[in-house]
Amino acid sequence: MKNIKKITITAAFLIFTAFAFAQTPPPPNNGNGAAGGGNTPVGGGAPIGGGLIIMIAAAGIYTGKQYFRKE
């Protein structure tokens, strides 16, 4: 009986969070019409280069740490 209760609570939590974070997509070009000019991509073209390098470096350090810990 405890397992069914845990599964029910977990399923309810997952369904609630899925609906809580659901959003409609933003309008193209941030809501600007074609007359306003500029075909800005949705999202503004945020740079990801610096964050990607930091993430890869952190993953490499963590992997090396785990590898040498096992030996």
PDB file of N, CA, C and O in Angstrom:
ATOM      1  N   MET A   1       0.814  -1.186   0.000  1.00  0.00           N
ATOM      2  CA  MET A   1       0.000   0.000   0.000  1.00  0.00           C
ATOM      3  C   MET A   1       0.865   1.261   0.000  1.00  0.00           C
ATOM      4  O   MET A   1       0.500   2.249  -0.605  1.00  0.00           O
ATOM      5  N   LYS A   2       2.023   1.211   0.687  1.00  0.00           N
ATOM      6  CA  LYS A   2       2.911   2.366   0.723  1.00  0.00           C
ATOM      7  C   LYS A   2       3.462   2.671  -0.661  1.00  0.00           C
ATOM      8  O   LYS A   2       3.620   3.835  -1.013  1.00  0.00           O
ATOM      9  N   ASN A   3       3.768   1.622  -1.446  1.00  0.00           N
ATOM     10  CA  ASN A   3       4.320   1.844  -2.775  1.00  0.00           C
ATOM     11  C   ASN A   3       3.319   2.535  -3.688  1.00  0.00           C
ATOM     12  O   ASN A   3       3.688   3.400  -4.480  1.00  0.00           O
ATOM     13  N   ILE A   4       2.054   2.145  -3.598  1.00  0.00           N
ATOM     14  CA  ILE A   4       1.031   2.769  -4.432  1.00  0.00           C
ATOM     15  C   ILE A   4       0.884   4.238  -4.073  1.00  0.00           C
ATOM     16  O   ILE A   4       0.744   5.094  -4.947  1.00  0.00           O
ATOM     17  N   LYS A   5       0.955   4.538  -2.794  1.00  0.00           N
ATOM     18  CA  LYS A   5       0.843   5.928  -2.341  1.00  0.00           C
ATOM     19  C   LYS A   5       2.029   6.750  -2.845  1.00  0.00           C
ATOM     20  O   LYS A   5       1.854   7.871  -3.327  1.00  0.00           O
ATOM     21  N   LYS A   6       3.235   6.181  -2.782  1.00  0.00           N
ATOM     22  CA  LYS A   6       4.423   6.875  -3.277  1.00  0.00           C
ATOM     23  C   LYS A   6       4.322   7.122  -4.775  1.00  0.00           C
ATOM     24  O   LYS A   6       4.647   8.204  -5.260  1.00  0.00           O
ATOM     25  N   ILE A   7       3.886   6.112  -5.514  1.00  0.00           N
ATOM     26  CA  ILE A   7       3.765   6.242  -6.966  1.00  0.00           C
ATOM     27  C   ILE A   7       2.728   7.301  -7.316  1.00  0.00           C
ATOM     28  O   ILE A   7       2.937   8.123  -8.204  1.00  0.00           O
ATOM     29  N   THR A   8       1.610   7.312  -6.599  1.00  0.00           N
ATOM     30  CA  THR A   8       0.561   8.290  -6.858  1.00  0.00           C
ATOM     31  C   THR A   8       1.052   9.709  -6.577  1.00  0.00           C
ATOM     32  O   THR A   8       0.827  10.622  -7.370  1.00  0.00           O
ATOM     33  N   ILE A   9       1.724   9.900  -5.472  1.00  0.00           N
ATOM     34  CA  ILE A   9       2.245  11.224  -5.127  1.00  0.00           C
ATOM     35  C   ILE A   9       3.296  11.661  -6.140  1.00  0.00           C
ATOM     36  O   ILE A   9       3.299  12.810  -6.587  1.00  0.00           O
ATOM     37  N   THR A  10       4.181  10.759  -6.526  1.00  0.00           N
ATOM     38  CA  THR A  10       5.206  11.090  -7.503  1.00  0.00           C
ATOM     39  C   THR A  10       4.590  11.446  -8.852  1.00  0.00           C
ATOM     40  O   THR A  10       4.992  12.425  -9.486  1.00  0.00           O
ATOM     41  N   ALA A  11       3.614  10.663  -9.305  1.00  0.00           N
ATOM     42  CA  ALA A  11       2.957  10.941 -10.583  1.00  0.00           C
ATOM     43  C   ALA A  11       2.238  12.285 -10.535  1.00  0.00           C
ATOM     44  O   ALA A  11       2.307  13.068 -11.488  1.00  0.00           O
ATOM     45  N   ALA A  12       1.558  12.575  -9.434  1.00  0.00           N
ATOM     46  CA  ALA A  12       0.855  13.851  -9.303  1.00  0.00           C
ATOM     47  C   ALA A  12       1.842  15.014  -9.331  1.00  0.00           C
ATOM     48  O   ALA A  12       1.595  16.038  -9.974  1.00  0.00           O
ATOM     49  N   PHE A  13       2.967  14.855  -8.667  1.00  0.00           N
ATOM     50  CA  PHE A  13       3.996  15.902  -8.662  1.00  0.00           C
ATOM     51  C   PHE A  13       4.545  16.137 -10.060  1.00  0.00           C
ATOM     52  O   PHE A  13       4.697  17.282 -10.494  1.00  0.00           O
ATOM     53  N   LEU A  14       4.851  15.068 -10.783  1.00  0.00           N
ATOM     54  CA  LEU A  14       5.396  15.208 -12.134  1.00  0.00           C
ATOM     55  C   LEU A  14       4.394  15.849 -13.088  1.00  0.00           C
ATOM     56  O   LEU A  14       4.756  16.698 -13.905  1.00  0.00           O
ATOM     57  N   ILE A  15       3.142  15.456 -12.985  1.00  0.00           N
ATOM     58  CA  ILE A  15       2.115  16.050 -13.850  1.00  0.00           C
ATOM     59  C   ILE A  15       1.935  17.527 -13.521  1.00  0.00           C
ATOM     60  O   ILE A  15       1.840  18.372 -14.417  1.00  0.00           O
ATOM     61  N   PHE A  16       1.918  17.857 -12.235  1.00  0.00           N
ATOM     62  CA  PHE A  16       1.762  19.254 -11.833  1.00  0.00           C
ATOM     63  C   PHE A  16       2.916  20.107 -12.360  1.00  0.00           C
ATOM     64  O   PHE A  16       2.695  21.184 -12.899  1.00  0.00           O
ATOM     65  N   THR A  17       4.144  19.631 -12.203  1.00  0.00           N
ATOM     66  CA  THR A  17       5.282  20.430 -12.655  1.00  0.00           C
ATOM     67  C   THR A  17       5.302  20.548 -14.173  1.00  0.00           C
ATOM     68  O   THR A  17       5.725  21.568 -14.711  1.00  0.00           O
ATOM     69  N   ALA A  18       4.854  19.508 -14.891  1.00  0.00           N
ATOM     70  CA  ALA A  18       4.815  19.592 -16.346  1.00  0.00           C
ATOM     71  C   ALA A  18       3.848  20.678 -16.795  1.00  0.00           C
ATOM     72  O   ALA A  18       4.140  21.437 -17.720  1.00  0.00           O
ATOM     73  N   PHE A  19       2.696  20.780 -16.130  1.00  0.00           N
ATOM     74  CA  PHE A  19       1.726  21.814 -16.501  1.00  0.00           C
ATOM     75  C   PHE A  19       2.146  23.189 -15.987  1.00  0.00           C
ATOM     76  O   PHE A  19       1.832  24.205 -16.595  1.00  0.00           O
ATOM     77  N   ALA A  20       2.845  23.239 -14.875  1.00  0.00           N
ATOM     78  CA  ALA A  20       3.238  24.520 -14.297  1.00  0.00           C
ATOM     79  C   ALA A  20       4.276  25.229 -15.162  1.00  0.00           C
ATOM     80  O   ALA A  20       4.293  26.454 -15.234  1.00  0.00           O
ATOM     81  N   PHE A  21       5.139  24.481 -15.832  1.00  0.00           N
ATOM     82  CA  PHE A  21       6.202  25.087 -16.626  1.00  0.00           C
ATOM     83  C   PHE A  21       5.884  25.137 -18.114  1.00  0.00           C
ATOM     84  O   PHE A  21       6.707  25.594 -18.897  1.00  0.00           O
ATOM     85  N   ALA A  22       4.721  24.681 -18.518  1.00  0.00           N
ATOM     86  CA  ALA A  22       4.340  24.725 -19.929  1.00  0.00           C
ATOM     87  C   ALA A  22       4.054  26.173 -20.322  1.00  0.00           C
ATOM     88  O   ALA A  22       3.377  26.907 -19.608  1.00  0.00           O
ATOM     89  N   GLN A  23       4.601  26.593 -21.444  1.00  0.00           N
ATOM     90  CA  GLN A  23       4.407  27.946 -21.916  1.00  0.00           C
ATOM     91  C   GLN A  23       4.145  27.925 -23.410  1.00  0.00           C
ATOM     92  O   GLN A  23       4.585  27.019 -24.111  1.00  0.00           O
ATOM     93  N   THR A  24       3.475  28.941 -23.890  1.00  0.00           N
ATOM     94  CA  THR A  24       3.313  29.075 -25.331  1.00  0.00           C
ATOM     95  C   THR A  24       4.584  29.683 -25.897  1.00  0.00           C
ATOM     96  O   THR A  24       5.271  30.452 -25.217  1.00  0.00           O
ATOM     97  N   PRO A  25       4.936  29.347 -27.129  1.00  0.00           N
ATOM     98  CA  PRO A  25       6.160  29.908 -27.702  1.00  0.00           C
ATOM     99  C   PRO A  25       6.010  31.411 -27.934  1.00  0.00           C
ATOM    100  O   PRO A  25       4.901  31.903 -28.157  1.00  0.00           O
ATOM    101  N   PRO A  26       7.113  32.147 -27.886  1.00  0.00           N
ATOM    102  CA  PRO A  26       7.030  33.588 -28.119  1.00  0.00           C
ATOM    103  C   PRO A  26       6.708  33.872 -29.583  1.00  0.00           C
ATOM    104  O   PRO A  26       6.971  33.042 -30.454  1.00  0.00           O
ATOM    105  N   PRO A  27       6.169  35.053 -29.872  1.00  0.00           N
ATOM    106  CA  PRO A  27       5.884  35.377 -31.268  1.00  0.00           C
ATOM    107  C   PRO A  27       7.187  35.556 -32.043  1.00  0.00           C
ATOM    108  O   PRO A  27       8.217  35.917 -31.471  1.00  0.00           O
ATOM    109  N   PRO A  28       7.176  35.277 -33.345  1.00  0.00           N
ATOM    110  CA  PRO A  28       8.399  35.447 -34.133  1.00  0.00           C
ATOM    111  C   PRO A  28       8.864  36.898 -34.118  1.00  0.00           C
ATOM    112  O   PRO A  28       8.057  37.815 -34.070  1.00  0.00           O
ATOM    113  N   ASN A  29      10.147  37.084 -34.152  1.00  0.00           N
ATOM    114  CA  ASN A  29      10.785  38.406 -34.156  1.00  0.00           C
ATOM    115  C   ASN A  29      10.360  39.250 -32.965  1.00  0.00           C
ATOM    116  O   ASN A  29      10.203  40.465 -33.064  1.00  0.00           O
ATOM    117  N   ASN A  30      10.153  38.602 -31.836  1.00  0.00           N
ATOM    118  CA  ASN A  30       9.809  39.275 -30.582  1.00  0.00           C
ATOM    119  C   ASN A  30       8.572  40.149 -30.712  1.00  0.00           C
ATOM    120  O   ASN A  30       8.461  41.186 -30.088  1.00  0.00           O
ATOM    121  N   GLY A  31       7.641  39.762 -31.562  1.00  0.00           N
ATOM    122  CA  GLY A  31       6.391  40.492 -31.709  1.00  0.00           C
ATOM    123  C   GLY A  31       6.448  41.640 -32.689  1.00  0.00           C
ATOM    124  O   GLY A  31       5.453  42.306 -32.926  1.00  0.00           O
ATOM    125  N   ASN A  32       7.608  41.928 -33.275  1.00  0.00           N
ATOM    126  CA  ASN A  32       7.719  43.016 -34.244  1.00  0.00           C
ATOM    127  C   ASN A  32       7.175  42.557 -35.587  1.00  0.00           C
ATOM    128  O   ASN A  32       7.455  41.460 -36.043  1.00  0.00           O
ATOM    129  N   GLY A  33       6.408  43.408 -36.217  1.00  0.00           N
ATOM    130  CA  GLY A  33       5.884  43.093 -37.538  1.00  0.00           C
ATOM    131  C   GLY A  33       6.956  43.242 -38.596  1.00  0.00           C
ATOM    132  O   GLY A  33       8.048  43.757 -38.355  1.00  0.00           O
ATOM    133  N   ALA A  34       6.646  42.811 -39.806  1.00  0.00           N
ATOM    134  CA  ALA A  34       7.599  42.925 -40.907  1.00  0.00           C
ATOM    135  C   ALA A  34       7.882  44.380 -41.233  1.00  0.00           C
ATOM    136  O   ALA A  34       8.961  44.714 -41.708  1.00  0.00           O
ATOM    137  N   ALA A  35       6.913  45.269 -40.987  1.00  0.00           N
ATOM    138  CA  ALA A  35       7.121  46.682 -41.286  1.00  0.00           C
ATOM    139  C   ALA A  35       8.159  47.298 -40.360  1.00  0.00           C
ATOM    140  O   ALA A  35       8.806  48.276 -40.710  1.00  0.00           O
ATOM    141  N   GLY A  36       8.340  46.722 -39.166  1.00  0.00           N
ATOM    142  CA  GLY A  36       9.321  47.240 -38.218  1.00  0.00           C
ATOM    143  C   GLY A  36      10.753  46.976 -38.658  1.00  0.00           C
ATOM    144  O   GLY A  36      11.681  47.609 -38.197  1.00  0.00           O
ATOM    145  N   GLY A  37      10.932  46.028 -39.567  1.00  0.00           N
ATOM    146  CA  GLY A  37      12.257  45.728 -40.091  1.00  0.00           C
ATOM    147  C   GLY A  37      13.053  44.838 -39.162  1.00  0.00           C
ATOM    148  O   GLY A  37      12.744  44.659 -37.994  1.00  0.00           O
ATOM    149  N   GLY A  38      14.095  44.259 -39.690  1.00  0.00           N
ATOM    150  CA  GLY A  38      14.992  43.417 -38.912  1.00  0.00           C
ATOM    151  C   GLY A  38      14.434  42.039 -38.667  1.00  0.00           C
ATOM    152  O   GLY A  38      13.402  41.891 -38.047  1.00  0.00           O
ATOM    153  N   ASN A  39      15.091  41.051 -39.169  1.00  0.00           N
ATOM    154  CA  ASN A  39      14.661  39.668 -38.955  1.00  0.00           C
ATOM    155  C   ASN A  39      15.477  39.059 -37.834  1.00  0.00           C
ATOM    156  O   ASN A  39      16.319  38.202 -38.049  1.00  0.00           O
ATOM    157  N   THR A  40      15.254  39.533 -36.632  1.00  0.00           N
ATOM    158  CA  THR A  40      15.957  39.023 -35.468  1.00  0.00           C
ATOM    159  C   THR A  40      15.446  37.622 -35.157  1.00  0.00           C
ATOM    160  O   THR A  40      14.242  37.410 -35.095  1.00  0.00           O
ATOM    161  N   PRO A  41      16.336  36.638 -34.971  1.00  0.00           N
ATOM    162  CA  PRO A  41      15.856  35.298 -34.640  1.00  0.00           C
ATOM    163  C   PRO A  41      15.217  35.268 -33.264  1.00  0.00           C
ATOM    164  O   PRO A  41      15.580  36.046 -32.378  1.00  0.00           O
ATOM    165  N   VAL A  42      14.252  34.380 -33.079  1.00  0.00           N
ATOM    166  CA  VAL A  42      13.594  34.237 -31.786  1.00  0.00           C
ATOM    167  C   VAL A  42      14.640  33.777 -30.778  1.00  0.00           C
ATOM    168  O   VAL A  42      15.387  32.836 -31.024  1.00  0.00           O
ATOM    169  N   GLY A  43      14.729  34.447 -29.672  1.00  0.00           N
ATOM    170  CA  GLY A  43      15.732  34.130 -28.666  1.00  0.00           C
ATOM    171  C   GLY A  43      16.859  35.142 -28.656  1.00  0.00           C
ATOM    172  O   GLY A  43      17.688  35.152 -27.773  1.00  0.00           O
ATOM    173  N   GLY A  44      16.925  35.980 -29.668  1.00  0.00           N
ATOM    174  CA  GLY A  44      17.908  37.050 -29.696  1.00  0.00           C
ATOM    175  C   GLY A  44      19.309  36.632 -30.082  1.00  0.00           C
ATOM    176  O   GLY A  44      20.211  37.443 -30.095  1.00  0.00           O
ATOM    177  N   GLY A  45      19.543  35.386 -30.411  1.00  0.00           N
ATOM    178  CA  GLY A  45      20.874  34.952 -30.805  1.00  0.00           C
ATOM    179  C   GLY A  45      21.872  35.038 -29.666  1.00  0.00           C
ATOM    180  O   GLY A  45      22.962  35.576 -29.823  1.00  0.00           O
ATOM    181  N   ALA A  46      21.499  34.535 -28.493  1.00  0.00           N
ATOM    182  CA  ALA A  46      22.371  34.596 -27.325  1.00  0.00           C
ATOM    183  C   ALA A  46      23.637  33.777 -27.558  1.00  0.00           C
ATOM    184  O   ALA A  46      23.578  32.661 -28.058  1.00  0.00           O
ATOM    185  N   PRO A  47      24.800  34.323 -27.204  1.00  0.00           N
ATOM    186  CA  PRO A  47      26.043  33.582 -27.383  1.00  0.00           C
ATOM    187  C   PRO A  47      26.159  32.443 -26.368  1.00  0.00           C
ATOM    188  O   PRO A  47      25.811  32.607 -25.199  1.00  0.00           O
ATOM    189  N   ILE A  48      26.633  31.278 -26.806  1.00  0.00           N
ATOM    190  CA  ILE A  48      26.791  30.153 -25.893  1.00  0.00           C
ATOM    191  C   ILE A  48      28.237  29.686 -25.831  1.00  0.00           C
ATOM    192  O   ILE A  48      28.553  28.741 -25.134  1.00  0.00           O
ATOM    193  N   GLY A  49      29.128  30.338 -26.557  1.00  0.00           N
ATOM    194  CA  GLY A  49      30.516  29.890 -26.651  1.00  0.00           C
ATOM    195  C   GLY A  49      31.226  29.821 -25.311  1.00  0.00           C
ATOM    196  O   GLY A  49      31.835  28.814 -24.966  1.00  0.00           O
ATOM    197  N   GLY A  50      31.197  30.901 -24.519  1.00  0.00           N
ATOM    198  CA  GLY A  50      31.918  30.928 -23.248  1.00  0.00           C
ATOM    199  C   GLY A  50      31.386  29.912 -22.256  1.00  0.00           C
ATOM    200  O   GLY A  50      32.143  29.206 -21.577  1.00  0.00           O
ATOM    201  N   GLY A  51      30.081  29.793 -22.156  1.00  0.00           N
ATOM    202  CA  GLY A  51      29.477  28.835 -21.237  1.00  0.00           C
ATOM    203  C   GLY A  51      29.749  27.401 -21.647  1.00  0.00           C
ATOM    204  O   GLY A  51      29.931  26.523 -20.808  1.00  0.00           O
ATOM    205  N   LEU A  52      29.790  27.166 -22.952  1.00  0.00           N
ATOM    206  CA  LEU A  52      30.059  25.824 -23.453  1.00  0.00           C
ATOM    207  C   LEU A  52      31.480  25.389 -23.100  1.00  0.00           C
ATOM    208  O   LEU A  52      31.698  24.254 -22.681  1.00  0.00           O
ATOM    209  N   ILE A  53      32.432  26.290 -23.219  1.00  0.00           N
ATOM    210  CA  ILE A  53      33.824  25.966 -22.875  1.00  0.00           C
ATOM    211  C   ILE A  53      33.945  25.660 -21.386  1.00  0.00           C
ATOM    212  O   ILE A  53      34.616  24.699 -20.986  1.00  0.00           O
ATOM    213  N   ILE A  54      33.285  26.450 -20.555  1.00  0.00           N
ATOM    214  CA  ILE A  54      33.330  26.217 -19.104  1.00  0.00           C
ATOM    215  C   ILE A  54      32.695  24.872 -18.762  1.00  0.00           C
ATOM    216  O   ILE A  54      33.219  24.113 -17.941  1.00  0.00           O
ATOM    217  N   MET A  55      31.588  24.543 -19.408  1.00  0.00           N
ATOM    218  CA  MET A  55      30.905  23.276 -19.131  1.00  0.00           C
ATOM    219  C   MET A  55      31.778  22.085 -19.550  1.00  0.00           C
ATOM    220  O   MET A  55      31.885  21.093 -18.820  1.00  0.00           O
ATOM    221  N   ILE A  56      32.411  22.169 -20.710  1.00  0.00           N
ATOM    222  CA  ILE A  56      33.273  21.078 -21.175  1.00  0.00           C
ATOM    223  C   ILE A  56      34.475  20.921 -20.251  1.00  0.00           C
ATOM    224  O   ILE A  56      34.879  19.800 -19.918  1.00  0.00           O
ATOM    225  N   ALA A  57      35.050  22.036 -19.805  1.00  0.00           N
ATOM    226  CA  ALA A  57      36.192  21.964 -18.891  1.00  0.00           C
ATOM    227  C   ALA A  57      35.780  21.336 -17.560  1.00  0.00           C
ATOM    228  O   ALA A  57      36.491  20.477 -17.013  1.00  0.00           O
ATOM    229  N   ALA A  58      34.626  21.725 -17.032  1.00  0.00           N
ATOM    230  CA  ALA A  58      34.155  21.162 -15.767  1.00  0.00           C
ATOM    231  C   ALA A  58      33.875  19.665 -15.909  1.00  0.00           C
ATOM    232  O   ALA A  58      34.198  18.878 -15.010  1.00  0.00           O
ATOM    233  N   ALA A  59      33.295  19.257 -17.035  1.00  0.00           N
ATOM    234  CA  ALA A  59      33.031  17.834 -17.260  1.00  0.00           C
ATOM    235  C   ALA A  59      34.334  17.052 -17.354  1.00  0.00           C
ATOM    236  O   ALA A  59      34.441  15.935 -16.838  1.00  0.00           O
ATOM    237  N   GLY A  60      35.351  17.614 -17.991  1.00  0.00           N
ATOM    238  CA  GLY A  60      36.644  16.945 -18.082  1.00  0.00           C
ATOM    239  C   GLY A  60      37.318  16.791 -16.732  1.00  0.00           C
ATOM    240  O   GLY A  60      37.871  15.737 -16.411  1.00  0.00           O
ATOM    241  N   ILE A  61      37.249  17.837 -15.929  1.00  0.00           N
ATOM    242  CA  ILE A  61      37.840  17.774 -14.590  1.00  0.00           C
ATOM    243  C   ILE A  61      37.120  16.732 -13.741  1.00  0.00           C
ATOM    244  O   ILE A  61      37.752  15.926 -13.051  1.00  0.00           O
ATOM    245  N   TYR A  62      35.791  16.734 -13.793  1.00  0.00           N
ATOM    246  CA  TYR A  62      35.010  15.768 -13.010  1.00  0.00           C
ATOM    247  C   TYR A  62      35.297  14.339 -13.463  1.00  0.00           C
ATOM    248  O   TYR A  62      35.477  13.444 -12.637  1.00  0.00           O
ATOM    249  N   THR A  63      35.371  14.121 -14.779  1.00  0.00           N
ATOM    250  CA  THR A  63      35.648  12.786 -15.302  1.00  0.00           C
ATOM    251  C   THR A  63      37.036  12.311 -14.883  1.00  0.00           C
ATOM    252  O   THR A  63      37.215  11.161 -14.488  1.00  0.00           O
ATOM    253  N   GLY A  64      38.017  13.189 -14.971  1.00  0.00           N
ATOM    254  CA  GLY A  64      39.372  12.827 -14.546  1.00  0.00           C
ATOM    255  C   GLY A  64      39.434  12.500 -13.065  1.00  0.00           C
ATOM    256  O   GLY A  64      40.096  11.540 -12.651  1.00  0.00           O
ATOM    257  N   LYS A  65      38.722  13.275 -12.274  1.00  0.00           N
ATOM    258  CA  LYS A  65      38.683  13.026 -10.829  1.00  0.00           C
ATOM    259  C   LYS A  65      38.068  11.655 -10.538  1.00  0.00           C
ATOM    260  O   LYS A  65      38.596  10.889  -9.725  1.00  0.00           O
ATOM    261  N   GLN A  66      36.966  11.330 -11.200  1.00  0.00           N
ATOM    262  CA  GLN A  66      36.312  10.041 -10.987  1.00  0.00           C
ATOM    263  C   GLN A  66      37.174   8.887 -11.492  1.00  0.00           C
ATOM    264  O   GLN A  66      37.220   7.822 -10.879  1.00  0.00           O
ATOM    265  N   TYR A  67      37.871   9.097 -12.586  1.00  0.00           N
ATOM    266  CA  TYR A  67      38.719   8.047 -13.152  1.00  0.00           C
ATOM    267  C   TYR A  67      39.856   7.702 -12.203  1.00  0.00           C
ATOM    268  O   TYR A  67      40.131   6.550 -11.926  1.00  0.00           O
ATOM    269  N   PHE A  68      40.535   8.711 -11.679  1.00  0.00           N
ATOM    270  CA  PHE A  68      41.670   8.457 -10.802  1.00  0.00           C
ATOM    271  C   PHE A  68      41.238   8.014  -9.405  1.00  0.00           C
ATOM    272  O   PHE A  68      42.005   7.398  -8.685  1.00  0.00           O
ATOM    273  N   ARG A  69      40.022   8.334  -9.014  1.00  0.00           N
ATOM    274  CA  ARG A  69      39.511   7.895  -7.728  1.00  0.00           C
ATOM    275  C   ARG A  69      39.271   6.376  -7.731  1.00  0.00           C
ATOM    276  O   ARG A  69      39.460   5.706  -6.732  1.00  0.00           O
ATOM    277  N   LYS A  70      38.859   5.831  -8.868  1.00  0.00           N
ATOM    278  CA  LYS A  70      38.529   4.395  -8.961  1.00  0.00           C
ATOM    279  C   LYS A  70      39.783   3.513  -8.931  1.00  0.00           C
ATOM    280  O   LYS A  70      39.698   2.368  -8.617  1.00  0.00           O
ATOM    281  N   GLU A  71      40.912   4.053  -9.309  1.00  0.00           N
ATOM    282  CA  GLU A  71      42.129   3.235  -9.376  1.00  0.00           C
ATOM    283  C   GLU A  71      42.772   3.048  -8.034  1.00  0.00           C
ATOM    284  O   GLU A  71      42.618   3.622  -7.078  1.00  0.00           O
TER     285      GLU A  71
END
